[in-house]
Amino acid sequence: MCRIVSYNIHSGIGRDKKQDYRRIGNFLADAGADIVLLQEMDTRPSERSTERDIRDICAGQVFTLVKSPALEESDGWYGNAVLSRYPVISNETLDVSQEGRQPRNIQTVEVETPRGPLTVINTHKGLKKRERRSQFAMLHEYIQNRLKERPSPVVVAGDFNEWQFFTTAFKAMNDTLAQHTVGATFPSQFPLFSLDRVWTSTDIRVLRCKKLKDRRARLFSDHLPVQIDLRLPV
């Protein structure tokens, strides 16, 4: 079994206003995550070192971090990242930023699991409806091309920022991949909106897909993390 967690960590700032990557990294290690898709990883504040932030979110040496910055500044970077216990084969970033809006990207990481290669696609979409629709279309086209070129098992997850309760925004994605129901994940203390979502290719057997909602999960970010337990094809 492989356990994947997708988590918007809100720059490491919890509902208690405390910024602490170490507690998040330890929480993810304790949860038994093999791979973690992070959104809103931020190492820019000058009062901290980037090296320390990475060490803390990796729970020491439990994970390897693969970064995918949407913004890079003199003191650090901000964007997506993947943590992995498995060896990393490749890392690719596709810019899907829209003019006049905050930079966004799609991060694709391939890892070598005990049952063979697995591709995880990590993304954080924009706040405006028109912006998201364009980004969803680019994501779907990218996934279709990726599956044709490299048909290994694929997991897509992240913060899609789709606030509408009865959205049709994911019709094309649902025609290509299997979406797994998670439920509301935002805000973490009283979830109302299903912002964090998960899809898998049809060759993956999903054993369990759920949001984590214990005391630590509700405290450490404004989003709840999503856990996917899966079995890869032989």
Coordinates of N, CA, C and O in Angstrom, one line a residue, residues 4-187:
I4 N -0.7 8.6 0.3 CA -0.4 10.0 -0.2 C -1.3 10.9 0.6 O -2.4 10.7 0.9
V5 N -0.7 12.1 0.9 CA -1.4 13.2 1.6 C -1.3 14.4 0.8 O -0.2 14.8 0.3
S6 N -2.4 15.1 0.5 CA -2.4 16.4 -0.1 C -2.7 17.5 1.0 O -3.7 17.3 1.7
Y7 N -2.0 18.6 1.0 CA -2.1 19.5 2.2 C -1.7 20.9 1.8 O -0.6 21.1 1.5
N8 N -2.7 21.8 1.9 CA -2.4 23.2 1.8 C -2.0 23.7 3.2 O -2.8 23.7 4.1
I9 N -0.7 24.0 3.4 CA -0.2 24.2 4.8 C -0.2 25.7 5.2 O 0.3 26.0 6.2
H10 N -0.7 26.6 4.3 CA -0.9 28.0 4.7 C 0.4 28.6 5.2 O 0.4 29.2 6.3
S11 N 1.5 28.3 4.5 CA 2.8 28.9 4.9 C 3.3 28.4 6.3 O 4.2 29.0 6.9
G12 N 2.7 27.3 6.7 CA 3.1 26.8 8.0 C 2.4 27.4 9.2 O 2.8 27.2 10.4
I13 N 1.5 28.3 8.9 CA 0.8 29.1 10.0 C -0.5 28.5 10.4 O -1.4 28.3 9.6
G14 N -0.6 28.1 11.6 CA -1.8 27.4 12.1 C -2.9 28.4 12.6 O -2.7 29.6 12.6
R15 N -4.0 27.9 13.0 CA -5.1 28.7 13.5 C -4.7 29.4 14.8 O -5.4 30.4 15.2
D16 N -3.7 28.9 15.5 CA -3.2 29.6 16.7 C -2.2 30.7 16.4 O -1.5 31.2 17.2
K17 N -2.0 31.0 15.1 CA -1.1 32.1 14.5 C 0.4 31.7 14.7 O 1.2 32.5 14.4
K18 N 0.6 30.5 15.0 CA 2.0 30.0 15.2 C 2.5 29.4 13.9 O 1.9 28.6 13.3
Q19 N 3.7 29.9 13.4 CA 4.3 29.3 12.3 C 5.3 28.2 12.7 O 6.2 28.5 13.4
D20 N 5.1 27.0 12.2 CA 5.9 25.9 12.7 C 5.8 24.8 11.7 O 4.9 24.0 11.7
Y21 N 6.9 24.7 10.8 CA 7.0 23.6 9.9 C 7.3 22.3 10.6 O 7.0 21.2 10.1
R22 N 8.0 22.3 11.7 CA 8.4 21.1 12.4 C 7.2 20.3 12.8 O 7.2 19.1 12.6
R23 N 6.2 20.9 13.4 CA 5.1 20.2 13.9 C 4.3 19.6 12.7 O 3.7 18.5 12.8
I24 N 4.2 20.3 11.6 CA 3.6 19.8 10.4 C 4.3 18.6 9.8 O 3.7 17.5 9.5
G25 N 5.7 18.7 9.7 CA 6.5 17.6 9.3 C 6.3 16.3 10.1 O 6.2 15.2 9.6
N26 N 6.3 16.5 11.5 CA 6.2 15.4 12.4 C 4.8 14.8 12.3 O 4.6 13.6 12.3
F27 N 3.8 15.6 12.1 CA 2.4 15.2 11.9 C 2.3 14.3 10.6 O 1.7 13.2 10.7
L28 N 2.9 14.7 9.6 CA 2.9 13.9 8.3 C 3.6 12.6 8.4 O 3.2 11.6 7.9
A29 N 4.8 12.6 9.2 CA 5.5 11.4 9.4 C 4.7 10.5 10.3 O 4.6 9.3 10.0
D30 N 4.1 11.0 11.3 CA 3.2 10.2 12.2 C 2.0 9.6 11.5 O 1.6 8.5 11.8
A31 N 1.5 10.3 10.5 CA 0.4 9.8 9.7 C 0.8 8.7 8.8 O -0.1 8.1 8.1
G32 N 2.1 8.4 8.6 CA 2.5 7.3 7.8 C 2.5 7.7 6.3 O 2.5 6.8 5.4
A33 N 2.6 9.0 6.0 CA 2.6 9.4 4.6 C 3.8 8.9 3.9 O 4.9 9.1 4.4
D34 N 3.7 8.3 2.7 CA 4.8 8.0 1.8 C 5.2 9.1 0.9 O 6.3 9.4 0.6
I35 N 4.1 9.8 0.4 CA 4.3 11.0 -0.5 C 3.3 12.1 0.0 O 2.2 11.8 0.4
V36 N 3.8 13.3 0.0 CA 3.0 14.4 0.4 C 3.0 15.5 -0.7 O 4.1 15.9 -1.1
L37 N 1.8 16.0 -1.1 CA 1.7 17.1 -2.0 C 1.4 18.3 -1.2 O 0.3 18.4 -0.7
L38 N 2.3 19.2 -1.2 CA 2.2 20.5 -0.4 C 1.8 21.6 -1.3 O 2.4 21.8 -2.4
Q39 N 0.9 22.4 -0.8 CA 0.6 23.7 -1.4 C 0.9 24.8 -0.4 O 0.7 24.6 0.8
E40 N 1.3 26.0 -0.9 CA 1.6 27.2 0.0 C 2.8 26.9 0.9 O 2.8 27.2 2.1
M41 N 3.8 26.2 0.4 CA 5.1 26.2 1.1 C 5.8 27.5 0.9 O 5.9 28.0 -0.2
D42 N 6.3 28.1 2.0 CA 6.9 29.4 1.9 C 8.1 29.5 2.8 O 8.1 29.4 4.0
T43 N 9.3 29.7 2.1 CA 10.6 29.8 2.8 C 11.1 31.2 2.7 O 12.3 31.5 3.0
R44 N 10.3 32.2 2.3 CA 10.8 33.6 2.1 C 11.1 34.4 3.3 O 12.0 35.3 3.2
P45 N 10.4 34.3 4.4 CA 10.7 35.2 5.6 C 12.2 35.2 6.0 O 12.8 34.1 6.2
S46 N 12.8 36.3 6.1 CA 14.2 36.5 6.3 C 14.6 36.0 7.7 O 15.8 35.8 7.9
E47 N 13.7 36.0 8.6 CA 14.1 35.6 10.0 C 14.3 34.1 10.1 O 14.8 33.6 11.2
R48 N 14.0 33.3 9.0 CA 14.2 31.9 9.1 C 15.1 31.5 7.9 O 15.1 32.2 6.8
S49 N 15.9 30.4 8.0 CA 16.6 30.0 6.8 C 15.8 29.0 6.0 O 15.0 28.2 6.6
T50 N 16.0 29.0 4.7 CA 15.3 28.0 3.8 C 15.7 26.6 4.2 O 14.9 25.7 4.2
E51 N 17.0 26.4 4.5 CA 17.5 25.1 4.9 C 16.8 24.6 6.1 O 16.4 23.4 6.2
R52 N 16.6 25.4 7.1 CA 15.9 25.0 8.3 C 14.4 24.6 8.0 O 13.9 23.6 8.5
D53 N 13.7 25.5 7.2 CA 12.3 25.2 6.8 C 12.2 23.9 6.2 O 11.3 23.1 6.5
I54 N 13.1 23.6 5.3 CA 13.1 22.3 4.5 C 13.3 21.1 5.5 O 12.7 20.1 5.4
R55 N 14.3 21.3 6.3 CA 14.6 20.2 7.3 C 13.4 20.0 8.2 O 13.1 18.8 8.5
D56 N 12.8 21.0 8.7 CA 11.6 20.9 9.6 C 10.4 20.2 8.9 O 9.8 19.3 9.5
I57 N 10.1 20.6 7.7 CA 8.9 20.0 7.0 C 9.2 18.6 6.6 O 8.3 17.8 6.4
C58 N 10.5 18.3 6.4 CA 10.9 16.9 6.1 C 11.0 16.0 7.3 O 11.4 14.8 7.2
A59 N 10.6 16.5 8.5 CA 10.8 15.8 9.8 C 12.2 15.2 9.9 O 12.3 14.0 10.2
G60 N 13.1 16.1 9.7 CA 14.5 15.6 9.8 C 14.9 15.0 8.4 O 15.0 15.7 7.4
Q61 N 15.1 13.7 8.4 CA 15.4 13.0 7.2 C 14.4 12.0 6.8 O 14.7 11.0 6.0
V62 N 13.1 12.1 7.3 CA 12.1 11.2 6.9 C 11.7 11.3 5.5 O 11.6 10.3 4.7
F63 N 11.6 12.5 5.0 CA 11.2 12.8 3.6 C 12.3 13.5 2.8 O 13.2 14.2 3.4
T64 N 12.3 13.4 1.5 CA 13.0 14.3 0.6 C 12.1 15.3 0.0 O 11.0 14.9 -0.4
L65 N 12.5 16.6 0.0 CA 11.6 17.6 -0.6 C 12.0 17.9 -2.0 O 13.2 18.1 -2.3
V66 N 11.0 18.0 -2.9 CA 11.2 18.4 -4.2 C 10.4 19.7 -4.4 O 9.1 19.7 -4.3
K67 N 11.0 20.8 -4.7 CA 10.4 22.1 -4.8 C 9.8 22.4 -6.1 O 10.4 21.9 -7.2
S68 N 8.8 23.3 -6.2 CA 8.3 23.8 -7.4 C 7.8 25.2 -7.2 O 6.6 25.5 -7.0
P69 N 8.7 26.2 -7.1 CA 8.4 27.5 -6.8 C 7.5 28.2 -7.8 O 7.7 28.1 -9.0
A70 N 6.5 28.9 -7.3 CA 5.7 29.8 -8.1 C 6.3 31.2 -8.0 O 6.2 32.0 -9.0
L71 N 7.0 31.5 -6.9 CA 7.7 32.8 -6.7 C 9.0 32.5 -6.1 O 9.1 31.7 -5.2
E72 N 10.1 33.2 -6.6 CA 11.4 33.1 -6.0 C 11.9 34.5 -5.6 O 11.9 35.4 -6.5
E73 N 12.4 34.7 -4.4 CA 12.9 35.9 -4.0 C 14.3 35.7 -3.3 O 14.7 34.6 -3.2
S74 N 14.9 36.8 -2.9 CA 16.3 36.7 -2.4 C 16.4 35.8 -1.2 O 17.4 35.1 -1.0
D75 N 15.4 35.8 -0.3 CA 15.4 35.0 0.9 C 14.8 33.6 0.8 O 14.8 32.9 1.8
G76 N 14.2 33.3 -0.3 CA 13.5 32.0 -0.4 C 12.5 31.9 -1.5 O 12.5 32.7 -2.4
W77 N 11.6 31.0 -1.4 CA 10.6 30.7 -2.4 C 9.3 30.4 -1.9 O 9.1 30.0 -0.7
Y78 N 8.2 30.4 -2.7 CA 6.8 30.2 -2.4 C 6.2 29.3 -3.5 O 6.4 29.6 -4.6
G79 N 5.4 28.3 -3.1 CA 4.7 27.6 -4.1 C 4.4 26.2 -3.7 O 4.1 25.9 -2.5
N80 N 4.5 25.2 -4.6 CA 4.2 23.8 -4.4 C 5.5 23.0 -4.0 O 6.6 23.5 -4.4
A81 N 5.3 21.9 -3.4 CA 6.4 21.0 -3.1 C 5.9 19.6 -2.9 O 4.7 19.4 -2.5
V82 N 6.7 18.6 -3.2 CA 6.4 17.2 -2.9 C 7.4 16.7 -1.9 O 8.6 16.9 -2.1
L83 N 6.9 16.0 -0.9 CA 7.8 15.2 0.0 C 7.6 13.8 -0.3 O 6.5 13.3 -0.6
S84 N 8.8 13.0 -0.3 CA 8.7 11.6 -0.7 C 9.7 10.8 0.2 O 10.8 11.2 0.4
R85 N 9.2 9.6 0.6 CA 10.1 8.6 1.2 C 10.7 7.8 0.1 O 11.7 7.0 0.4
Y86 N 10.2 7.8 -1.1 CA 10.7 7.0 -2.2 C 11.7 7.8 -3.0 O 11.7 9.0 -3.0
P87 N 12.6 7.1 -3.8 CA 13.5 7.8 -4.7 C 12.8 8.6 -5.7 O 11.8 8.1 -6.3
V88 N 13.3 9.8 -6.0 CA 12.6 10.7 -7.0 C 13.3 10.4 -8.3 O 14.5 10.5 -8.5
I89 N 12.5 10.2 -9.3 CA 13.0 10.0 -10.7 C 13.1 11.3 -11.5 O 14.1 11.6 -12.1
S90 N 12.0 12.1 -11.4 CA 12.0 13.4 -12.1 C 11.1 14.4 -11.5 O 10.2 14.0 -10.7
N91 N 11.3 15.6 -11.8 CA 10.4 16.7 -11.3 C 10.3 17.7 -12.5 O 11.2 18.1 -13.1
E92 N 9.0 18.1 -12.7 CA 8.7 19.0 -13.8 C 7.7 20.1 -13.3 O 6.8 19.8 -12.6
T93 N 7.9 21.3 -13.8 CA 6.9 22.4 -13.4 C 6.4 23.0 -14.7 O 7.1 23.4 -15.6
L94 N 5.1 23.2 -14.7 CA 4.4 23.9 -15.8 C 3.7 25.1 -15.3 O 2.9 25.0 -14.3
D95 N 4.1 26.3 -15.8 CA 3.5 27.5 -15.3 C 2.1 27.7 -15.9 O 1.9 27.6 -17.1
V96 N 1.1 27.9 -15.1 CA -0.3 28.2 -15.5 C -0.8 29.5 -15.0 O -2.0 29.7 -14.9
S97 N 0.2 30.4 -14.8 CA -0.2 31.7 -14.3 C -1.0 32.5 -15.3 O -0.8 32.4 -16.5
Q98 N -2.0 33.3 -14.8 CA -2.8 34.2 -15.6 C -2.4 35.6 -15.4 O -2.1 36.0 -14.3
E99 N -2.4 36.4 -16.5 CA -2.0 37.8 -16.4 C -2.7 38.6 -15.3 O -3.9 38.5 -15.2
G100 N -2.0 39.3 -14.4 CA -2.5 40.1 -13.4 C -2.9 39.3 -12.1 O -3.4 39.9 -11.2
R101 N -2.7 38.0 -12.1 CA -3.1 37.2 -11.0 C -1.8 36.6 -10.3 O -0.7 36.6 -10.9
Q102 N -2.0 36.0 -9.1 CA -0.9 35.4 -8.4 C -0.3 34.3 -9.2 O -1.1 33.5 -9.8
P103 N 1.0 34.1 -9.3 CA 1.6 33.0 -10.1 C 1.1 31.6 -9.5 O 1.0 31.4 -8.3
R104 N 0.9 30.7 -10.5 CA 0.4 29.4 -10.1 C 1.1 28.4 -11.1 O 1.5 28.7 -12.2
N105 N 1.3 27.2 -10.6 CA 1.9 26.2 -11.5 C 1.4 24.8 -11.2 O 0.6 24.5 -10.3
I106 N 1.8 23.9 -12.1 CA 1.5 22.4 -11.9 C 2.8 21.7 -11.7 O 3.8 21.9 -12.5
Q107 N 3.0 21.0 -10.6 CA 4.2 20.2 -10.4 C 3.9 18.8 -10.6 O 3.0 18.2 -10.1
T108 N 4.8 18.2 -11.4 CA 4.7 16.7 -11.7 C 6.0 16.0 -11.2 O 7.1 16.4 -11.7
V109 N 5.8 15.1 -10.3 CA 7.0 14.3 -9.8 C 6.8 12.9 -10.0 O 5.7 12.3 -9.7
E110 N 7.8 12.2 -10.5 CA 7.7 10.7 -10.7 C 8.6 10.1 -9.6 O 9.8 10.5 -9.5
V111 N 8.1 9.1 -8.9 CA 8.9 8.5 -7.9 C 8.9 7.0 -8.2 O 8.1 6.4 -8.9
E112 N 9.9 6.3 -7.6 CA 10.1 4.9 -7.8 C 9.6 4.2 -6.5 O 10.3 4.2 -5.5
T113 N 8.4 3.6 -6.6 CA 7.8 2.9 -5.5 C 8.3 1.4 -5.5 O 8.8 1.0 -6.5
P114 N 8.1 0.7 -4.4 CA 8.4 -0.8 -4.5 C 7.7 -1.5 -5.6 O 8.1 -2.6 -6.0
R115 N 6.6 -1.0 -6.1 CA 5.8 -1.6 -7.1 C 5.9 -1.0 -8.5 O 5.2 -1.2 -9.4
G116 N 6.9 -0.1 -8.6 CA 7.2 0.5 -9.9 C 7.0 2.1 -9.8 O 6.6 2.6 -8.8
P117 N 7.1 2.7 -11.0 CA 7.0 4.2 -11.0 C 5.6 4.7 -10.7 O 4.6 4.0 -11.1
L118 N 5.5 5.8 -10.1 CA 4.2 6.5 -9.8 C 4.4 8.0 -10.1 O 5.4 8.5 -9.6
T119 N 3.5 8.6 -10.8 CA 3.5 10.0 -11.1 C 2.5 10.7 -10.2 O 1.3 10.3 -10.2
V120 N 2.9 11.7 -9.5 CA 2.0 12.6 -8.7 C 2.0 14.0 -9.3 O 3.1 14.5 -9.6
I121 N 0.8 14.5 -9.5 CA 0.6 15.9 -10.1 C 0.0 16.7 -9.0 O -1.1 16.5 -8.5
N122 N 0.7 17.8 -8.6 CA 0.4 18.6 -7.5 C 0.1 20.0 -8.0 O 0.9 20.6 -8.8
T123 N -1.0 20.6 -7.6 CA -1.4 21.9 -8.1 C -2.2 22.8 -7.1 O -2.8 22.2 -6.2
H124 N -2.2 24.1 -7.3 CA -2.9 25.0 -6.5 C -3.5 26.1 -7.5 O -2.7 26.8 -8.1
K125 N -4.8 26.1 -7.6 CA -5.4 26.9 -8.6 C -5.8 28.3 -8.1 O -5.8 28.5 -6.9
G126 N -6.2 29.2 -9.0 CA -6.4 30.6 -8.7 C -7.7 30.8 -8.0 O -8.6 30.0 -7.9
L127 N -7.9 32.1 -7.5 CA -9.1 32.5 -6.8 C -10.2 33.0 -7.6 O -11.4 32.9 -7.2
K128 N -10.0 33.4 -8.8 CA -11.0 33.9 -9.7 C -11.6 32.8 -10.6 O -10.8 32.0 -11.1
K129 N -12.9 32.8 -10.9 CA -13.5 31.7 -11.7 C -12.9 31.6 -13.0 O -12.6 30.5 -13.5
R130 N -12.8 32.7 -13.8 CA -12.3 32.7 -15.1 C -10.8 32.2 -15.1 O -10.4 31.4 -16.0
E131 N -10.0 32.6 -14.1 CA -8.7 32.2 -14.0 C -8.6 30.6 -13.8 O -7.8 29.9 -14.5
R132 N -9.5 30.1 -12.9 CA -9.5 28.7 -12.7 C -9.9 27.9 -13.9 O -9.3 26.8 -14.2
R133 N -10.9 28.4 -14.6 CA -11.3 27.6 -15.8 C -10.2 27.4 -16.8 O -10.1 26.4 -17.4
S134 N -9.5 28.5 -17.0 CA -8.3 28.4 -17.9 C -7.3 27.4 -17.4 O -6.7 26.6 -18.1
Q135 N -7.0 27.5 -16.1 CA -6.0 26.6 -15.5 C -6.5 25.1 -15.5 O -5.7 24.2 -15.7
F136 N -7.8 24.9 -15.3 CA -8.3 23.5 -15.3 C -8.2 23.0 -16.7 O -7.8 21.8 -16.9
A137 N -8.4 23.8 -17.8 CA -8.3 23.3 -19.1 C -6.8 23.0 -19.4 O -6.5 21.9 -20.1
M138 N -5.9 23.8 -19.0 CA -4.5 23.5 -19.2 C -4.1 22.2 -18.4 O -3.3 21.4 -19.0
L139 N -4.6 22.0 -17.2 CA -4.3 20.9 -16.5 C -4.8 19.6 -17.2 O -4.0 18.6 -17.3
H140 N -6.0 19.6 -17.7 CA -6.6 18.5 -18.3 C -5.8 18.1 -19.6 O -5.5 17.0 -19.9
E141 N -5.4 19.1 -20.4 CA -4.6 18.9 -21.6 C -3.3 18.3 -21.2 O -2.8 17.4 -21.9
Y142 N -2.7 18.8 -20.2 CA -1.4 18.4 -19.8 C -1.5 16.9 -19.3 O -0.6 16.1 -19.7
I143 N -2.5 16.5 -18.6 CA -2.7 15.2 -18.1 C -2.9 14.2 -19.3 O -2.3 13.1 -19.3
Q144 N -3.7 14.6 -20.2 CA -4.0 13.8 -21.4 C -2.7 13.5 -22.2 O -2.4 12.3 -22.5
N145 N -1.9 14.5 -22.4 CA -0.6 14.3 -23.1 C 0.4 13.5 -22.3 O 1.1 12.6 -22.8
R146 N 0.4 13.7 -21.0 CA 1.3 12.9 -20.1 C 0.9 11.4 -20.1 O 1.8 10.6 -20.2
L147 N -0.4 11.1 -20.1 CA -0.8 9.7 -20.1 C -0.5 9.0 -21.4 O -0.2 7.8 -21.4
K148 N -0.5 9.8 -22.5 CA -0.2 9.2 -23.8 C 1.3 8.9 -23.9 O 1.8 7.9 -24.4
E149 N 2.1 9.9 -23.4 CA 3.6 9.8 -23.5 C 4.2 8.8 -22.5 O 5.1 8.0 -22.8
R150 N 3.6 8.8 -21.3 CA 4.2 8.0 -20.2 C 3.0 7.4 -19.4 O 2.6 8.0 -18.4
P151 N 2.5 6.3 -19.8 CA 1.2 5.8 -19.2 C 1.5 5.0 -17.9 O 0.9 3.9 -17.7
S152 N 2.2 5.6 -17.0 CA 2.4 5.1 -15.6 C 1.2 5.5 -14.8 O 0.5 6.5 -15.1
P153 N 0.9 4.9 -13.6 CA -0.1 5.3 -12.7 C 0.0 6.8 -12.3 O 1.2 7.2 -12.1
V154 N -1.1 7.5 -12.2 CA -1.1 8.9 -12.0 C -2.0 9.2 -10.8 O -3.2 8.8 -10.8
V155 N -1.6 10.1 -9.9 CA -2.4 10.7 -8.9 C -2.4 12.2 -9.0 O -1.3 12.8 -9.1
V156 N -3.5 12.8 -9.1 CA -3.6 14.3 -9.2 C -4.3 14.8 -7.9 O -5.4 14.3 -7.6
A157 N -3.7 15.8 -7.3 CA -4.4 16.3 -6.1 C -3.9 17.7 -5.8 O -2.9 18.1 -6.4
G158 N -4.6 18.4 -4.9 CA -4.2 19.8 -4.6 C -5.4 20.6 -4.2 O -6.5 20.1 -3.9
D159 N -5.1 21.9 -4.1 CA -6.1 22.9 -3.7 C -6.6 23.5 -5.0 O -5.9 24.3 -5.6
F160 N -7.9 23.2 -5.3 CA -8.4 23.6 -6.6 C -9.3 24.9 -6.5 O -9.7 25.5 -7.5
N161 N -9.5 25.4 -5.2 CA -10.1 26.7 -5.0 C -11.5 26.8 -5.7 O -11.9 27.9 -6.0
E162 N -12.1 25.7 -5.9 CA -13.5 25.7 -6.5 C -14.5 25.8 -5.4 O -14.8 24.8 -4.8
W163 N -15.1 27.0 -5.3 CA -16.0 27.2 -4.1 C -17.5 26.8 -4.4 O -18.2 26.6 -3.5
Q164 N -17.8 26.6 -5.7 CA -19.2 26.3 -6.0 C -19.6 24.9 -5.5 O -18.8 24.0 -5.7
F165 N -20.8 24.8 -5.0 CA -21.2 23.5 -4.5 C -21.6 22.5 -5.6 O -21.3 21.3 -5.5
F166 N -22.2 23.0 -6.7 CA -22.6 22.1 -7.8 C -21.9 22.5 -9.0 O -22.5 22.9 -10.0
T167 N -20.6 22.4 -9.0 CA -19.7 22.9 -10.1 C -19.7 21.9 -11.2 O -19.8 20.7 -11.0
T168 N -19.6 22.4 -12.5 CA -19.4 21.5 -13.6 C -17.9 21.7 -14.2 O -17.6 21.2 -15.2
A169 N -17.1 22.3 -13.4 CA -15.7 22.7 -13.8 C -14.9 21.5 -14.1 O -13.9 21.6 -14.8
F170 N -15.2 20.3 -13.5 CA -14.3 19.2 -13.6 C -14.8 18.1 -14.5 O -14.3 16.9 -14.5
K171 N -15.7 18.4 -15.4 CA -16.3 17.4 -16.3 C -15.2 16.7 -17.1 O -15.2 15.5 -17.2
A172 N -14.4 17.5 -17.7 CA -13.3 16.9 -18.6 C -12.4 16.1 -17.8 O -12.0 15.0 -18.2
M173 N -12.0 16.6 -16.6 CA -11.1 15.8 -15.8 C -11.7 14.4 -15.4 O -11.1 13.4 -15.4
N174 N -13.0 14.5 -15.1 CA -13.7 13.3 -14.7 C -13.9 12.3 -15.8 O -14.1 11.1 -15.6
D175 N -13.8 12.8 -17.1 CA -13.9 11.9 -18.2 C -12.6 11.1 -18.4 O -12.5 10.1 -19.1
T176 N -11.5 11.7 -17.9 CA -10.2 11.1 -18.1 C -9.7 10.3 -16.9 O -9.0 9.3 -17.1
L177 N -10.0 10.8 -15.7 CA -9.5 10.2 -14.5 C -10.7 9.9 -13.5 O -11.8 10.4 -13.8
A178 N -10.5 9.1 -12.5 CA -11.5 8.9 -11.5 C -11.3 9.9 -10.3 O -10.3 9.9 -9.7
Q179 N -12.4 10.7 -10.1 CA -12.4 11.6 -8.9 C -12.9 10.8 -7.7 O -13.8 10.0 -7.8
H180 N -12.3 11.1 -6.5 CA -12.6 10.4 -5.3 C -13.2 11.4 -4.3 O -12.5 12.5 -4.0
T181 N -14.4 11.2 -3.8 CA -15.1 12.1 -2.9 C -14.4 12.3 -1.6 O -14.0 11.3 -0.9
V182 N -14.1 13.5 -1.2 CA -13.5 13.8 0.0 C -14.4 14.6 1.0 O -14.4 14.3 2.2
G183 N -15.1 15.5 0.4 CA -16.0 16.4 1.3 C -15.3 17.7 1.5 O -14.2 18.0 1.0
A184 N -15.9 18.5 2.4 CA -15.5 19.8 2.7 C -14.2 19.8 3.5 O -14.0 19.0 4.4
T185 N -13.2 20.6 3.1 CA -11.9 20.7 3.8 C -11.5 22.1 4.2 O -10.5 22.3 4.9
F186 N -12.3 23.1 3.9 CA -12.0 24.5 4.3 C -13.2 25.2 4.8 O -14.3 25.1 4.2
P187 N -13.1 26.0 5.8 CA -11.9 26.2 6.7 C -11.8 25.0 7.7 O -12.8 24.4 8.0

